[in-house]
């Protein structure tokens, strides 16, 4: 018993599902999605099997309407279900069973469906649709705007407890880490949408770091990245550092390594020293990254960058245990 939406970004082809409920860990039951296939939201008197089975049918070429009809026909409790399916092209279908607890209903359009049951009023699901259509920013933030609109119209009549968002690629790459664009859950919190927004911001910030680690020649192997790619990567790392806050220095560590690899040694030293002041183990971390193939240069040069200006460089103790 909850409210949710399915949405597709026409610019990127990404497709997602988002949900909020007064129910513990709603993210383990309601949202389902597979890159290149589509997304499913299953709720009300929830039957989770609609998720994997709906995706399986769509993956085999069944249109959402046909897939949902087949699943409902096999379910003796279909009157108590609220289920939405959306294919990767944005085609959507929703079933709101006659026995769903009021207020219950849905809207359906190409690339967007909103659905709710046991909510304050019948204005919840139209408000979600309108909020998504008029919001700006990434698909994740537009979906979040829809969830917040539901709350402004009363939301789940029982209150708030958990939320989740899952966004996948419309066109799969075959690499799960890239095909899942956003996958975050808030299982139990007084303000689950506030926490969901924080997690979305972190997920978007660290998504750039993952791409960097997978780009040959940028942060691994011989340095072959051109100046423009380095500039873009440094800007993403600066953004990530602002998002995660001063206590988490990982983006700054990677920034220092990228600066060092691209020949900007003074800036690299400043980045490393900034990280070391917050987390002294940064020195050990960078040396382990170097031994893993992420520093193609002279080890003595890296030792110098990890040492404060005016202090003698301390060589890497290769006997350091890898714990």
Tab-separated table of C-alpha atoms in Angstrom:
chain	number	residue	atom	x	y	z
A	1	UNK	CA	0.000	0.000	0.000
A	2	UNK	CA	1.868	2.946	-1.341
A	3	UNK	CA	2.442	5.329	-4.245
A	4	UNK	CA	4.955	5.019	-7.057
A	5	UNK	CA	5.758	5.980	-10.630
A	6	UNK	CA	7.447	4.623	-13.733
A	7	UNK	CA	9.163	7.097	-16.039
A	8	UNK	CA	11.368	7.218	-19.119
A	9	UNK	CA	13.812	9.954	-20.068
A	10	UNK	CA	13.369	10.564	-23.829
A	11	UNK	CA	16.793	12.224	-24.041
A	12	UNK	CA	18.804	9.296	-22.652
A	13	UNK	CA	16.382	6.382	-22.944
A	14	UNK	CA	16.884	5.614	-19.239
A	15	UNK	CA	13.857	4.138	-17.497
A	16	UNK	CA	13.093	4.126	-13.785
A	17	UNK	CA	10.760	3.295	-10.935
A	18	UNK	CA	10.432	5.202	-7.664
A	19	UNK	CA	8.301	4.571	-4.585
A	20	UNK	CA	7.543	5.843	-1.079
A	21	UNK	CA	5.443	4.119	1.584
A	22	UNK	CA	4.684	3.781	5.257
A	23	UNK	CA	6.079	0.256	5.132
A	24	UNK	CA	9.451	-1.112	6.158
A	25	UNK	CA	11.919	-1.599	3.266
A	26	UNK	CA	9.470	-0.954	0.440
A	27	UNK	CA	12.411	-1.146	-1.978
A	28	UNK	CA	12.680	-4.925	-1.612
A	29	UNK	CA	9.151	-5.491	-2.961
A	30	UNK	CA	7.832	-2.759	-5.252
A	31	UNK	CA	10.519	-1.611	-7.765
A	32	UNK	CA	11.897	-3.844	-10.507
A	33	UNK	CA	13.807	-2.946	-13.676
A	34	UNK	CA	16.147	-4.471	-16.248
A	35	UNK	CA	18.220	-2.499	-18.740
A	36	UNK	CA	16.901	-2.750	-22.281
A	37	UNK	CA	13.686	-4.405	-21.088
A	38	UNK	CA	11.684	-2.070	-18.864
A	39	UNK	CA	10.418	-1.483	-15.346
A	40	UNK	CA	7.675	-2.775	-13.047
A	41	UNK	CA	6.007	-1.451	-9.898
A	42	UNK	CA	3.942	-3.974	-7.941
A	43	UNK	CA	2.020	-2.787	-4.866
A	44	UNK	CA	-1.252	-2.703	-2.872
A	45	UNK	CA	-1.642	-6.231	-1.452
A	46	UNK	CA	1.742	-6.735	-3.015
A	47	UNK	CA	2.656	-9.808	-5.032
A	48	UNK	CA	6.388	-9.368	-5.741
A	49	UNK	CA	6.437	-12.017	-8.477
A	50	UNK	CA	4.837	-9.542	-10.875
A	51	UNK	CA	8.259	-7.872	-10.973
A	52	UNK	CA	10.522	-10.645	-12.270
A	53	UNK	CA	7.754	-12.341	-14.254
A	54	UNK	CA	6.694	-9.110	-15.926
A	55	UNK	CA	10.278	-8.330	-16.901
A	56	UNK	CA	10.754	-11.865	-18.186
A	57	UNK	CA	7.706	-11.605	-20.446
A	58	UNK	CA	8.683	-8.196	-21.786
A	59	UNK	CA	12.221	-9.462	-22.306
A	60	UNK	CA	10.792	-12.230	-24.490
A	61	UNK	CA	9.038	-9.670	-26.659
A	62	UNK	CA	5.589	-9.379	-25.077
A	63	UNK	CA	4.118	-5.885	-25.037
A	64	UNK	CA	3.353	-4.521	-21.534
A	65	UNK	CA	-0.424	-4.883	-22.049
A	66	UNK	CA	-0.068	-8.522	-23.059
A	67	UNK	CA	2.416	-9.308	-20.280
A	68	UNK	CA	0.194	-7.762	-17.615
A	69	UNK	CA	-2.919	-9.508	-18.925
A	70	UNK	CA	-1.157	-12.881	-18.730
A	71	UNK	CA	-0.027	-12.267	-15.156
A	72	UNK	CA	-3.422	-11.047	-13.967
A	73	UNK	CA	-5.144	-14.052	-15.507
A	74	UNK	CA	-2.962	-16.359	-13.399
A	75	UNK	CA	-3.508	-14.431	-10.136
A	76	UNK	CA	-6.654	-15.202	-8.080
A	77	UNK	CA	-5.906	-12.122	-5.976
A	78	UNK	CA	-5.690	-9.719	-8.915
A	79	UNK	CA	-8.496	-7.512	-7.565
A	80	UNK	CA	-6.208	-6.603	-4.654
A	81	UNK	CA	-3.176	-5.761	-6.816
A	82	UNK	CA	-1.916	-2.530	-8.288
A	83	UNK	CA	0.705	-3.220	-10.949
A	84	UNK	CA	2.393	-1.080	-13.591
A	85	UNK	CA	4.638	-2.219	-16.455
A	86	UNK	CA	6.672	-0.037	-18.798
A	87	UNK	CA	8.723	-1.260	-21.744
A	88	UNK	CA	12.079	0.269	-22.660
A	89	UNK	CA	10.399	2.367	-25.369
A	90	UNK	CA	8.081	4.016	-22.810
A	91	UNK	CA	4.918	2.032	-23.557
A	92	UNK	CA	3.096	1.643	-20.234
A	93	UNK	CA	0.101	-0.119	-18.743
A	94	UNK	CA	-1.365	-0.051	-15.218
A	95	UNK	CA	-3.855	-2.242	-13.379
A	96	UNK	CA	-5.603	-0.913	-10.271
A	97	UNK	CA	-7.685	-3.751	-8.855
A	98	UNK	CA	-11.266	-3.156	-7.809
A	99	UNK	CA	-10.454	-4.204	-4.216
A	100	UNK	CA	-7.522	-1.792	-3.750
A	101	UNK	CA	-8.069	0.405	-0.692
A	102	UNK	CA	-9.077	3.971	-1.451
A	103	UNK	CA	-8.019	6.422	-2.426
A	104	UNK	CA	-6.623	4.353	-5.291
A	105	UNK	CA	-6.020	5.087	-8.934
A	106	UNK	CA	-3.481	5.805	-11.636
A	107	UNK	CA	-2.531	7.868	-14.676
A	108	UNK	CA	-0.924	6.450	-17.799
A	109	UNK	CA	0.832	8.188	-20.656
A	110	UNK	CA	3.687	7.351	-22.969
A	111	UNK	CA	6.865	7.426	-20.889
A	112	UNK	CA	5.093	8.031	-17.569
A	113	UNK	CA	2.688	6.264	-15.240
A	114	UNK	CA	1.736	7.188	-11.674
A	115	UNK	CA	-0.120	4.893	-9.270
A	116	UNK	CA	-1.292	5.039	-5.675
A	117	UNK	CA	-3.499	3.267	-3.171
A	118	UNK	CA	-4.373	3.901	0.477
A	119	UNK	CA	-3.458	7.564	-0.016
A	120	UNK	CA	-5.044	10.701	1.385
A	121	UNK	CA	-7.039	11.648	-1.719
A	122	UNK	CA	-7.559	11.148	-5.419
A	123	UNK	CA	-5.378	14.155	-6.177
A	124	UNK	CA	-2.176	12.265	-5.333
A	125	UNK	CA	-1.500	10.443	-8.592
A	126	UNK	CA	-2.457	13.351	-10.936
A	127	UNK	CA	-0.216	15.629	-8.859
A	128	UNK	CA	2.681	13.230	-9.314
A	129	UNK	CA	2.209	13.239	-13.075
A	130	UNK	CA	2.058	17.020	-13.268
A	131	UNK	CA	5.117	17.442	-11.040
A	132	UNK	CA	7.201	15.091	-13.151
A	133	UNK	CA	6.187	16.816	-16.381
A	134	UNK	CA	7.107	20.273	-15.079
A	135	UNK	CA	10.273	19.376	-13.141
A	136	UNK	CA	13.809	19.955	-14.379
A	137	UNK	CA	17.081	18.121	-13.949
A	138	UNK	CA	18.013	14.461	-14.209
A	139	UNK	CA	15.446	11.684	-14.466
A	140	UNK	CA	16.135	10.822	-10.814
A	141	UNK	CA	15.405	14.351	-9.602
A	142	UNK	CA	12.260	14.639	-11.710
A	143	UNK	CA	11.010	11.371	-10.244
A	144	UNK	CA	11.854	12.659	-6.781
A	145	UNK	CA	9.833	15.803	-7.531
A	146	UNK	CA	6.845	13.564	-8.307
A	147	UNK	CA	7.193	11.751	-4.982
A	148	UNK	CA	7.364	15.069	-3.150
A	149	UNK	CA	4.226	16.239	-4.952
A	150	UNK	CA	2.433	13.153	-3.656
A	151	UNK	CA	3.417	14.132	-0.121
A	152	UNK	CA	2.117	17.673	-0.617
A	153	UNK	CA	-1.252	16.152	-1.499
A	154	UNK	CA	-1.333	13.978	1.610
A	155	UNK	CA	0.657	10.940	0.474
A	156	UNK	CA	0.209	7.568	2.136
A	157	UNK	CA	-2.567	8.042	4.691
A	158	UNK	CA	-0.464	6.150	7.268
A	159	UNK	CA	2.530	8.491	6.924
A	160	UNK	CA	6.129	7.966	5.723
A	161	UNK	CA	8.724	5.287	6.411
A	162	UNK	CA	10.706	4.038	3.423
A	163	UNK	CA	11.480	4.858	-0.200
A	164	UNK	CA	13.483	3.568	-3.153
A	165	UNK	CA	14.539	4.406	-6.685
A	166	UNK	CA	15.884	2.189	-9.459
A	167	UNK	CA	16.925	3.560	-12.872
A	168	UNK	CA	18.393	1.456	-15.683
A	169	UNK	CA	19.653	2.070	-19.217
A	170	UNK	CA	17.159	1.839	-22.029
A	171	UNK	CA	19.910	0.354	-24.170
A	172	UNK	CA	22.024	-2.137	-22.227
A	173	UNK	CA	25.807	-2.102	-22.330
A	174	UNK	CA	26.150	-5.608	-20.928
A	175	UNK	CA	27.981	-4.183	-17.900
A	176	UNK	CA	25.742	-4.245	-14.828
A	177	UNK	CA	27.622	-1.437	-13.086
A	178	UNK	CA	26.792	0.883	-15.999
A	179	UNK	CA	23.351	-0.495	-16.809
A	180	UNK	CA	22.080	0.366	-13.314
A	181	UNK	CA	22.233	4.147	-13.294
A	182	UNK	CA	20.631	4.641	-9.860
A	183	UNK	CA	19.869	1.924	-7.305
A	184	UNK	CA	19.205	3.366	-3.843
A	185	UNK	CA	16.926	2.502	-0.941
A	186	UNK	CA	15.875	4.034	2.346
A	187	UNK	CA	14.481	1.204	4.433
A	188	UNK	CA	13.410	3.049	7.598
A	189	UNK	CA	13.594	6.793	8.226
A	190	UNK	CA	11.450	9.632	9.611
A	191	UNK	CA	11.871	11.576	6.336
A	192	UNK	CA	12.629	8.966	3.684
A	193	UNK	CA	12.431	11.370	0.741
A	194	UNK	CA	15.059	13.682	2.237
A	195	UNK	CA	17.372	10.712	2.712
A	196	UNK	CA	16.535	9.403	-0.759
A	197	UNK	CA	17.561	12.754	-2.241
A	198	UNK	CA	20.891	12.601	-0.406
A	199	UNK	CA	21.538	9.107	-1.745
A	200	UNK	CA	20.584	10.129	-5.286
A	201	UNK	CA	23.055	13.014	-5.147
A	202	UNK	CA	25.782	10.646	-3.967
A	203	UNK	CA	24.909	8.053	-6.604
A	204	UNK	CA	25.078	10.613	-9.386
A	205	UNK	CA	28.365	11.993	-8.068
A	206	UNK	CA	30.046	8.594	-7.775
A	207	UNK	CA	28.695	7.411	-11.120
A	208	UNK	CA	31.288	9.658	-12.744
A	209	UNK	CA	34.068	8.083	-10.690
A	210	UNK	CA	33.044	4.607	-11.836
A	211	UNK	CA	33.216	5.699	-15.477
A	212	UNK	CA	36.703	7.115	-14.882
A	213	UNK	CA	37.962	3.888	-13.356
A	214	UNK	CA	36.666	1.990	-16.382
A	215	UNK	CA	38.254	4.374	-18.920
A	216	UNK	CA	41.575	2.899	-19.984
A	217	UNK	CA	44.417	5.405	-19.869
A	218	UNK	CA	42.718	7.818	-17.472
A	219	UNK	CA	43.297	6.295	-14.039
A	220	UNK	CA	44.913	3.003	-15.013
A	221	UNK	CA	47.717	1.812	-17.280
A	222	UNK	CA	49.781	4.266	-19.300
A	223	UNK	CA	48.354	7.762	-19.286
A	224	UNK	CA	46.772	8.240	-22.719
A	225	UNK	CA	43.809	10.488	-21.893
A	226	UNK	CA	43.689	13.790	-23.758
A	227	UNK	CA	43.538	17.160	-22.011
A	228	UNK	CA	39.784	17.608	-22.524
A	229	UNK	CA	38.955	14.237	-20.980
A	230	UNK	CA	41.193	15.064	-18.011
A	231	UNK	CA	39.499	18.454	-17.606
A	232	UNK	CA	36.045	16.851	-17.600
A	233	UNK	CA	37.131	14.189	-15.121
A	234	UNK	CA	38.634	16.756	-12.748
A	235	UNK	CA	35.402	18.783	-12.850
A	236	UNK	CA	33.378	15.649	-12.011
A	237	UNK	CA	35.686	14.851	-9.104
A	238	UNK	CA	35.313	18.395	-7.754
A	239	UNK	CA	31.537	18.028	-7.951
A	240	UNK	CA	31.672	14.657	-6.208
A	241	UNK	CA	33.782	16.101	-3.397
A	242	UNK	CA	31.292	18.913	-2.822
A	243	UNK	CA	28.436	16.423	-2.697
A	244	UNK	CA	29.992	13.933	-0.277
A	245	UNK	CA	31.421	16.553	2.092
A	246	UNK	CA	34.790	17.196	3.659
A	247	UNK	CA	34.984	14.024	5.765
A	248	UNK	CA	34.972	11.738	2.726
A	249	UNK	CA	38.144	12.584	0.798
A	250	UNK	CA	38.054	9.804	-1.784
A	251	UNK	CA	37.228	12.129	-4.725
A	252	UNK	CA	40.203	14.309	-3.757
A	253	UNK	CA	42.499	11.281	-3.635
A	254	UNK	CA	41.500	10.329	-7.182
A	255	UNK	CA	41.885	13.950	-8.233
A	256	UNK	CA	45.430	13.968	-6.898
A	257	UNK	CA	46.256	10.758	-8.731
A	258	UNK	CA	44.785	12.044	-11.996
A	259	UNK	CA	46.684	15.338	-11.681
A	260	UNK	CA	49.903	13.457	-11.019
A	261	UNK	CA	49.347	11.140	-13.988
A	262	UNK	CA	48.688	14.099	-16.295
A	263	UNK	CA	51.816	15.999	-15.225
A	264	UNK	CA	50.303	18.619	-12.884
A	265	UNK	CA	52.554	17.802	-9.960
A	266	UNK	CA	52.115	20.940	-7.844
A	267	UNK	CA	48.331	20.619	-7.969
A	268	UNK	CA	48.598	16.887	-7.322
A	269	UNK	CA	50.664	17.467	-4.199
A	270	UNK	CA	48.121	20.005	-2.898
A	271	UNK	CA	45.292	17.525	-3.466
A	272	UNK	CA	47.152	14.681	-1.759
A	273	UNK	CA	48.108	16.851	1.209
A	274	UNK	CA	44.521	18.046	1.599
A	275	UNK	CA	43.329	14.432	1.709
A	276	UNK	CA	46.139	13.348	4.056
A	277	UNK	CA	45.211	16.030	6.588
A	278	UNK	CA	41.734	14.530	6.849
A	279	UNK	CA	42.674	10.870	6.404
A	280	UNK	CA	46.339	10.089	7.161
A	281	UNK	CA	46.027	6.643	5.600
A	282	UNK	CA	45.738	8.353	2.197
A	283	UNK	CA	49.509	7.875	1.775
A	284	UNK	CA	49.173	4.128	2.145
A	285	UNK	CA	46.107	4.088	-0.110
A	286	UNK	CA	47.833	5.918	-2.967
A	287	UNK	CA	50.879	3.642	-2.774
A	288	UNK	CA	48.675	0.576	-2.970
A	289	UNK	CA	46.906	2.053	-5.999
A	290	UNK	CA	50.310	2.665	-7.561
A	291	UNK	CA	51.358	-0.941	-7.006
A	292	UNK	CA	48.089	-2.008	-8.639
A	293	UNK	CA	49.094	-0.281	-11.866
A	294	UNK	CA	47.526	3.148	-11.467
A	295	UNK	CA	50.849	5.032	-11.357
A	296	UNK	CA	53.020	4.422	-14.427
A	297	UNK	CA	55.704	6.909	-13.389
A	298	UNK	CA	58.777	6.870	-11.171
A	299	UNK	CA	57.945	5.706	-7.601
A	300	UNK	CA	60.286	8.382	-6.213
A	301	UNK	CA	58.192	11.089	-7.886
A	302	UNK	CA	55.060	9.767	-6.235
A	303	UNK	CA	56.865	9.652	-2.861
A	304	UNK	CA	57.658	13.338	-3.291
A	305	UNK	CA	54.027	14.200	-4.075
A	306	UNK	CA	52.877	12.412	-0.926
A	307	UNK	CA	55.316	14.376	1.247
A	308	UNK	CA	54.614	17.935	2.483
A	309	UNK	CA	56.695	20.669	0.871
A	310	UNK	CA	60.013	21.149	2.623
A	311	UNK	CA	60.057	17.647	4.098
A	312	UNK	CA	62.275	14.804	2.861
A	313	UNK	CA	60.408	12.237	0.774
A	314	UNK	CA	59.701	8.953	2.539
A	315	UNK	CA	60.069	5.929	0.211
A	316	UNK	CA	57.321	3.380	-0.139
A	317	UNK	CA	57.901	0.566	2.367
A	318	UNK	CA	57.163	-2.334	-0.008
A	319	UNK	CA	56.977	-4.691	2.917
A	320	UNK	CA	53.838	-2.847	4.109
A	321	UNK	CA	51.152	-5.471	4.700
A	322	UNK	CA	48.030	-5.255	2.543
A	323	UNK	CA	45.283	-5.586	5.085
